[in-house]
Amino acid sequence: MKLRNSVVFYLNGVRHEVGAEHARMMLSDYLRYEKSLTGTKVVCAEGDCGACSVLKLFPHEAPKGSLKNTFIPMNSCITTVAQMDGASLITVDALASGDPRDSKNLSPVQSAMVNGHGSQCGFCTPGFVVTLTGAIENKLCQKKSGTHLTPQEAKNALTGNLCRCTGYQPIIDAATSIELKKCESIKDRFYSKTQELDLKKVQSTPLLVKNDLFSLYAPRTAKDAARYLAKNKTARMIAASTDLGVLSNKGKLKFEKLISLHLVSDLYDLKKIGTGRVSVGARVTLSELRYFLKDLVPQFATFLDIFASPQIKNVATLIGNVGNASPIADTPPFLLVSDAIVHVVGARGKRKIPLEKFYLGYRKTALKTGEIITSIDFAIPKKGQSLALYKTSQRKDLDISIVNAAIRVNWTNAKKTVIKDVNIAMGGIAATPLRLVKTEKLLKGAILSDETLMKAVAALHSEMTPLSDLRSSSSYRRVIVENMFMKFFREHS
């Protein structure tokens, strides 16, 4: 099949094609230095503050009920231009209907921020404006009830935007003052049927952009990706780059040879398998997953609310979080107690790996050379089972875990005093996420009592040696693990 040699995307309604030289740049740098769209600011270069937020629409088959084909906010400081291939983007510079120096031309969100004194130094303001515009667009496109954003809706939307000046209340007041009936859909303004057809045509052709310093290959099938990886052993898989982008900005990683799966349509699948399991494709974002699971597995959907910012969740994937193999990743403990199976494709075919056998060591997995993860499936909690997810971090929201945990119990009796079987998993206490099988074995078939729980706590401590690092000491992690364990049985038995 013929390959494209340029990245294609729309920027504020205008079609752009870029080669390898610009494809390698961080999107925020490209906007500022190549397109002079300086409204997009860079502060942290880590995806934490939201000042660099832009709106992105990537036409694909999204799960029912999710933000399907809607402009959603994302960070531009930790993503490359190459990853915008096949997408439509909007920056803060285009939101005014004319010269923004004339207040009559400002968008309703911009006017509200001015009138409500939602800005002081102004450096973070463009990010707030973009994110609020995305929140209103979501409400308009989803045809949700209400004439204004509620304070909680505004707070939820702005979780990933930081401001050091205003104290936030003027921003929240500005957000809730916006009359939705006066807001025009930015999709109607910047996105046409012609543009959609063009982007889908772009997505139907594999991509290879390269020069002497950089290359990115985006195949149309997982098999082609596996073949490429088998021949190019130094190639690095890139999905949302929410971790790799930070390393690149800090000078710890150079983007040289990348492979992206964004053109593989099958990997956007998110579905129930029968009545008992869920299958998540490699390109399904955490935001899409959260919408899909809010009724099926509400505990996990709620847990995702404190996992990263909306800008991160709108592009980050479950598979990326698992495949990155970080010992403090927040999703593996839940997947471990839910009997997750990792599906991979390699040059020699397909295979399945139980997640408990997937992690071999620090940042080391059971993937063989040339293999890629195509999906993960896991069990839905059954009626009568108890599931709880816990996380301790220095901040409640959007922070890296000190310890995270998942516990699932299948009870023998309705009073929840006899354990039929139990799954316990912890993250942040070792080089890999751990299933605590010794403790599970002790509790299987046990009648709950103080004596039983004390024996279980002793077993818990015996099968782990928590690490000490800049976030916590080993001894403090032991205290957290024990408290999480006891908290579960206090609340669920």
XYZ file of N, CA and C in Angstrom, residues 392 402-405 426-430 434 436 438-439 456-469 471-487:
135
model
N -3.166 6.698 47.757
C -2.605 7.718 48.641
C -1.539 8.477 47.867
N 1.660 7.320 45.982
C 2.634 6.755 46.915
C 2.363 5.253 47.002
N 1.087 4.929 47.235
C 0.618 3.536 47.192
C -0.778 3.555 46.584
N -1.064 2.583 45.730
C -2.438 2.386 45.291
C -2.805 0.920 45.472
N -4.091 0.657 45.592
C -4.511 -0.709 45.932
C -5.869 -1.020 45.340
N -1.463 -4.428 44.927
C -0.898 -3.159 45.383
C 0.082 -2.619 44.347
N 0.115 -1.298 44.228
C 1.118 -0.631 43.420
C 1.924 0.323 44.275
N 3.164 0.585 43.879
C 4.008 1.520 44.619
C 4.812 0.892 45.734
N 4.762 -0.421 45.883
C 5.482 -1.055 46.988
C 6.632 -1.927 46.498
N 6.792 -2.037 45.195
C 7.850 -2.880 44.642
C 8.175 -2.399 43.232
N 1.863 -5.684 42.392
C 1.900 -7.030 42.981
C 0.522 -7.565 43.315
N -0.953 -10.045 46.016
C -0.493 -10.553 47.312
C -1.126 -11.925 47.551
N -0.098 -14.729 48.972
C 0.005 -15.386 50.273
C -1.140 -14.940 51.184
N -1.404 -13.662 51.184
C -2.517 -13.141 51.989
C -3.851 -13.632 51.442
N -3.921 -12.024 58.703
C -3.819 -11.560 57.323
C -2.871 -10.371 57.212
N -2.907 -9.473 58.178
C -1.999 -8.323 58.176
C -0.549 -8.787 58.291
N -0.320 -9.777 59.136
C 1.038 -10.323 59.266
C 1.501 -10.930 57.942
N 0.604 -11.653 57.278
C 0.945 -12.232 55.975
C 1.211 -11.140 54.952
N 0.412 -10.086 55.014
C 0.565 -8.947 54.115
C 1.977 -8.364 54.213
N 2.430 -8.160 55.434
C 3.761 -7.574 55.633
C 4.867 -8.537 55.226
N 4.614 -9.818 55.386
C 5.672 -10.791 55.115
C 5.969 -10.951 53.623
N 4.993 -10.628 52.767
C 5.217 -10.859 51.340
C 5.495 -9.579 50.560
N 5.909 -8.535 51.264
C 6.291 -7.317 50.559
C 7.438 -6.631 51.277
N 8.263 -5.966 50.500
C 9.342 -5.135 51.032
C 9.234 -3.787 50.340
N 8.417 -2.885 50.876
C 8.183 -1.610 50.193
C 9.479 -0.832 49.974
N 9.529 -0.152 48.841
C 10.702 0.651 48.514
C 10.631 2.007 49.198
N 11.774 2.652 49.334
C 11.857 4.035 49.798
C 12.321 4.906 48.636
N 11.670 6.041 48.461
C 12.080 6.957 47.400
C 11.705 8.371 47.803
N 9.126 10.034 47.348
C 7.740 10.251 47.733
C 7.406 9.699 49.116
N 8.119 8.661 49.532
C 7.759 8.040 50.799
C 8.848 7.081 51.258
N 8.855 6.833 52.550
C 9.753 5.819 53.097
C 9.077 4.451 53.041
N 9.881 3.416 53.183
C 9.366 2.058 53.210
C 8.402 1.858 54.376
N 8.773 2.378 55.541
C 7.937 2.180 56.729
C 6.582 2.864 56.582
N 6.570 4.047 55.966
C 5.292 4.741 55.773
C 4.409 3.967 54.799
N 5.024 3.391 53.765
C 4.238 2.593 52.822
C 3.628 1.370 53.512
N 4.342 0.788 54.459
C 3.762 -0.339 55.199
C 2.518 0.093 55.967
N 2.593 1.250 56.574
C 1.439 1.763 57.323
C 0.254 1.972 56.385
N 0.519 2.557 55.209
C -0.557 2.822 54.251
C -1.203 1.514 53.783
N -0.383 0.539 53.434
C -0.904 -0.743 52.950
C -1.806 -1.384 54.003
N -1.339 -1.414 55.255
C -2.140 -2.014 56.323
C -3.453 -1.249 56.511
N -3.367 0.091 56.464
C -4.587 0.894 56.654
C -5.593 0.672 55.523
N -5.101 0.573 54.300
C -6.001 0.313 53.178
C -6.686 -1.036 53.331
N -5.914 -2.019 53.747
C -6.442 -3.375 53.926
C -7.533 -3.382 54.996
N -7.256 -2.779 56.138
C -8.231 -2.765 57.233
C -9.445 -1.910 56.875
N -9.214 -0.827 56.159
C -10.313 0.049 55.742
C -11.322 -0.728 54.888
